[in-house]
Coordinates of C-alpha atoms in Angstrom, one line a residue:
M1 CA 44.6 111.2 131.9
Q2 CA 42.4 114.2 131.2
N3 CA 43.7 117.7 130.5
V4 CA 46.7 117.1 132.7
G5 CA 49.2 119.9 133.3
F6 CA 52.3 119.7 135.5
S7 CA 55.2 121.9 136.7
Y8 CA 58.0 121.0 139.0
D9 CA 58.8 124.5 140.1
G10 CA 55.4 126.2 139.7
K11 CA 56.7 128.3 136.9
R12 CA 57.7 126.4 133.8
E13 CA 55.0 124.0 132.6
V14 CA 56.5 120.6 131.8
L15 CA 53.1 119.2 130.6
Q16 CA 50.3 121.1 129.1
A17 CA 46.7 119.9 128.7
I18 CA 47.7 116.2 128.1
N19 CA 44.9 113.8 127.3
L20 CA 45.8 110.0 127.1
N21 CA 43.5 107.0 127.0
I22 CA 45.2 103.8 128.1
P23 CA 42.8 100.8 127.6
E24 CA 43.1 97.6 129.6
Y25 CA 45.4 95.2 127.9
G26 CA 46.4 97.9 125.4
F27 CA 50.0 98.5 124.1
I28 CA 50.6 102.2 124.2
G29 CA 53.7 104.0 123.0
I30 CA 54.7 107.4 124.2
A31 CA 57.3 109.0 122.0
G32 CA 59.1 112.3 121.6
E33 CA 62.5 113.9 121.9
S34 CA 64.4 114.1 125.2
G35 CA 62.8 116.8 127.4
S36 CA 59.4 116.5 125.8
G37 CA 57.7 115.3 129.0
K38 CA 57.6 111.5 128.5
S39 CA 59.2 110.5 131.8
T40 CA 57.1 113.1 133.7
I41 CA 54.0 111.2 132.5
A42 CA 55.4 108.0 133.9
S43 CA 56.1 109.7 137.3
L44 CA 52.5 110.9 137.4
L45 CA 51.1 107.5 136.6
M46 CA 53.3 106.0 139.3
G47 CA 52.1 108.5 141.9
R48 CA 55.6 109.8 142.4
N49 CA 54.4 113.3 141.5
T50 CA 50.9 114.8 141.9
V51 CA 49.0 116.5 139.0
K52 CA 48.6 120.2 139.4
A53 CA 45.8 120.5 136.8
G54 CA 43.4 118.0 135.3
E55 CA 43.0 114.4 136.6
I56 CA 44.4 110.9 136.2
T57 CA 42.1 108.0 136.9
L58 CA 42.9 104.3 137.2
G59 CA 40.0 101.9 136.8
G60 CA 37.7 104.9 137.3
R61 CA 39.3 106.1 140.5
D62 CA 41.3 109.3 140.9
I63 CA 44.9 108.2 141.3
R64 CA 45.3 110.6 144.2
E65 CA 42.8 108.5 146.2
I66 CA 44.7 105.3 145.6
A67 CA 47.2 104.3 148.4
E68 CA 50.8 104.0 147.4
D69 CA 51.0 100.2 148.2
S70 CA 47.9 99.6 146.0
L71 CA 49.6 101.4 143.1
M72 CA 52.7 99.3 143.6
K73 CA 50.6 96.2 143.3
T74 CA 49.0 97.5 140.2
I75 CA 51.9 99.1 138.2
T76 CA 55.5 97.8 137.6
Y77 CA 58.0 100.4 136.4
V78 CA 61.2 99.5 134.6
G79 CA 63.4 102.5 133.8
F80 CA 66.9 102.9 132.2
G81 CA 68.6 103.0 135.6
S82 CA 67.0 100.2 137.6
V83 CA 68.2 99.9 141.2
F84 CA 69.6 96.8 142.9
F85 CA 70.9 96.4 146.5
K86 CA 74.1 94.6 147.5
G87 CA 73.2 90.9 148.0
T88 CA 72.4 87.8 146.0
V89 CA 70.4 87.6 142.8
R90 CA 67.9 85.5 144.8
Q91 CA 67.4 88.3 147.4
N92 CA 67.0 90.9 144.7
L93 CA 64.4 88.9 142.8
A94 CA 62.5 87.9 146.0
L95 CA 61.6 91.5 146.5
A96 CA 59.2 91.3 143.6
M97 CA 57.4 88.2 144.9
A98 CA 54.9 87.8 147.7
E99 CA 56.1 84.2 148.1
P100 CA 59.6 83.6 146.7
D101 CA 59.7 80.6 144.3
E102 CA 63.0 79.4 142.8
G103 CA 61.3 77.7 139.9
K104 CA 59.6 81.0 138.8
M105 CA 62.9 82.9 139.3
W106 CA 64.7 80.5 136.9
E107 CA 61.8 80.7 134.5
A108 CA 62.0 84.5 134.4
L109 CA 65.8 84.5 134.1
E110 CA 65.5 82.0 131.2
R111 CA 63.0 84.3 129.4
C112 CA 65.4 87.2 129.8
H113 CA 68.5 85.2 128.6
L114 CA 70.3 85.3 131.9
S115 CA 70.0 81.7 133.2
T116 CA 73.0 80.4 131.3
F117 CA 75.2 83.2 132.5
L118 CA 74.1 82.8 136.2
K119 CA 74.5 79.0 136.1
G120 CA 78.1 79.6 135.1
Q121 CA 78.5 81.8 138.3
S122 CA 76.8 80.8 141.6
G123 CA 73.2 80.5 140.3
L124 CA 70.7 82.4 142.4
D125 CA 73.4 82.8 145.0
T126 CA 75.5 85.0 142.7
V127 CA 76.4 88.0 144.7
L128 CA 75.7 91.5 143.2
L129 CA 77.7 94.5 144.2
E130 CA 75.8 97.6 145.1
N131 CA 73.5 98.6 142.2
A132 CA 74.7 95.4 140.4
A133 CA 78.0 97.2 139.4
N134 CA 79.5 93.8 138.6
L135 CA 77.0 93.2 135.7
S136 CA 77.2 94.8 132.3
G137 CA 74.5 97.4 131.4
G138 CA 72.6 94.9 129.3
Q139 CA 72.7 92.1 132.0
K140 CA 71.5 94.6 134.6
Q141 CA 68.5 95.6 132.5
R142 CA 67.7 92.0 131.7
L143 CA 67.8 91.2 135.4
A144 CA 65.5 94.2 136.0
L145 CA 63.1 92.8 133.5
A146 CA 63.2 89.4 135.1
R147 CA 62.3 91.0 138.4
A148 CA 59.5 93.0 136.7
I149 CA 58.0 89.8 135.2
L150 CA 58.1 88.2 138.7
H151 CA 56.2 91.2 140.1
D152 CA 53.3 90.2 137.9
T153 CA 51.1 93.3 138.0
P154 CA 48.3 94.3 135.6
V155 CA 50.2 97.4 134.3
Y156 CA 53.8 97.7 133.1
I157 CA 55.6 100.9 132.3
F158 CA 58.9 100.7 130.4
D159 CA 60.6 104.0 130.5
E160 CA 63.6 104.1 128.1
A161 CA 64.3 100.5 129.4
T162 CA 66.5 99.7 126.4
S163 CA 68.7 102.8 126.3
N164 CA 72.5 102.5 126.1
I165 CA 72.6 98.7 126.2
D166 CA 74.0 96.1 123.7
I167 CA 71.9 94.9 120.8
E168 CA 71.5 91.4 122.1
S169 CA 70.1 92.6 125.4
E170 CA 67.8 95.1 123.6
E171 CA 66.4 92.4 121.4
A172 CA 65.9 90.1 124.4
I173 CA 64.0 92.8 126.4
L174 CA 61.9 93.9 123.4
A175 CA 60.9 90.2 122.8
Q176 CA 59.6 89.9 126.4
I177 CA 57.8 93.2 126.2
R178 CA 56.0 92.0 123.1
Q179 CA 55.1 88.8 125.0
L180 CA 53.5 90.8 127.7
T181 CA 51.3 92.7 125.3
G182 CA 47.8 91.3 125.2
Q183 CA 48.3 89.8 128.6
K184 CA 49.0 93.1 130.5
T185 CA 48.5 96.8 129.9
V186 CA 51.9 97.9 128.5
I187 CA 53.1 101.5 128.3
M188 CA 56.3 101.9 126.3
I189 CA 58.1 105.2 126.6
S190 CA 60.9 105.6 124.2
H191 CA 62.8 108.2 122.2
R192 CA 63.7 105.4 119.7
L193 CA 60.6 105.1 117.5
A194 CA 61.4 101.6 116.2
N195 CA 60.6 100.3 119.7
V196 CA 56.9 101.5 119.5
T197 CA 56.0 100.8 115.9
G198 CA 53.8 97.9 116.9
A199 CA 51.8 99.8 119.5
D200 CA 48.0 100.0 119.4
R201 CA 48.3 103.8 119.7
I202 CA 51.3 106.1 119.9
Y203 CA 51.2 109.4 121.6
C204 CA 53.8 111.9 120.3
L205 CA 54.9 114.7 122.6
E206 CA 56.7 117.9 121.7
Q207 CA 57.8 120.4 124.4
G208 CA 55.2 119.2 126.9
R209 CA 52.3 119.1 124.5
L210 CA 50.6 116.2 122.9
V211 CA 50.9 117.0 119.2
E212 CA 49.8 113.7 117.5
S213 CA 48.4 110.3 118.2
G214 CA 47.6 107.2 116.2
K215 CA 49.2 104.0 114.9
H216 CA 52.7 104.1 113.4
E217 CA 51.4 104.1 109.8
E218 CA 48.8 106.7 110.4
L219 CA 51.4 109.0 112.0
L220 CA 53.8 108.6 109.1
A221 CA 51.0 109.5 106.7
K222 CA 50.3 112.7 108.6
N223 CA 53.8 113.8 107.8
G224 CA 54.1 115.8 111.0
V225 CA 56.3 115.7 114.1
Y226 CA 56.4 111.9 114.4
A227 CA 57.2 111.4 110.7
G228 CA 60.0 114.0 111.0
L229 CA 61.5 112.2 114.0
W230 CA 61.2 108.8 112.2
R231 CA 63.0 110.1 109.1
T232 CA 65.8 111.6 111.2
Q233 CA 66.3 108.3 113.1
E234 CA 66.2 106.2 110.0
A235 CA 68.8 108.4 108.4
L236 CA 71.1 108.2 111.4
E237 CA 70.8 104.4 111.7
H238 CA 71.4 104.0 108.0
Y239 CA 74.5 106.2 108.2
G240 CA 75.7 104.2 111.2
K241 CA 75.3 101.0 109.3
E242 CA 77.1 102.3 106.3
T243 CA 80.0 103.5 108.5
S244 CA 80.2 100.1 110.2
D245 CA 80.2 98.3 106.9
E246 CA 83.0 100.5 105.6
E247 CA 85.1 99.8 108.7
T248 CA 84.8 96.0 108.2
V249 CA 85.9 96.1 104.6

C-alpha cells in the first residue's frame, strides 16, 4: 500500500497518504481509535472500495487488476458482524470449502471450542436462525472463525473480530489467530491494543493518517500516540478490575 488516499464522498479524506508494507507470513497490527480509518484499509485490501490515490499491490500486481473471485480465494475477512444464512451449521461451513469435508469441519469447530456445544445439539445439522440469531455473540464469532479456518487462504484479515464478546470466546479466537501466524499472512485490526502486542509490526492511525509504526515495545518507547492509547486502556482495564473486585467482596 503506497501513498494511498481515500474518500467516500469525494470531499472528506478518510485516509491520507497511507504507506503499509505487509510481508508474506507476517503478523501485522493496525491500531487506532474508532474512526481513524482502520476498517477502511480492510475494505480497500478486500477490493470492496477502490483507491482514489496511490496504489495497492498484492504479490506485485495492482489490486485493481485482480478479479474479485481471485481476491476471495486469496484473502479471508472476519469482522465483528459476520453474516450467516438460515440453515444448518454444515451448510454454512460448506460455503468456505471447495469440497465439504465433515472431518475438517469438526476439526475447525474443535479448534474454536464449539464442538462440545454442537454435539449437545444436533451436531453439524444444528439449525441456525437467520444470521445465527440463536447463538450468543461469542459462539457466533467462534463459528465465523471456524468457517474462516476452513476457507484456508494465504491472507487473513481480522477486523475487530473480538469486539463485544465474552472473555472465553475472545481468548479462544485470539489463540487461533496466534496459531495462524507464521503459517499465513495475518492482519489484525483492533482498537484494543492488547490484541496486537505480539505483531511483527504495528501501524498506528490517527484521523486517517499513519502516525507511527513499529513493534509494541518500540512504540511505547516513542511515548507518542500509541503509548498514550496504551496508557489509557491500561488505566481503564485496571479500574474495571478494581471495581469488579470490590463488587465481589
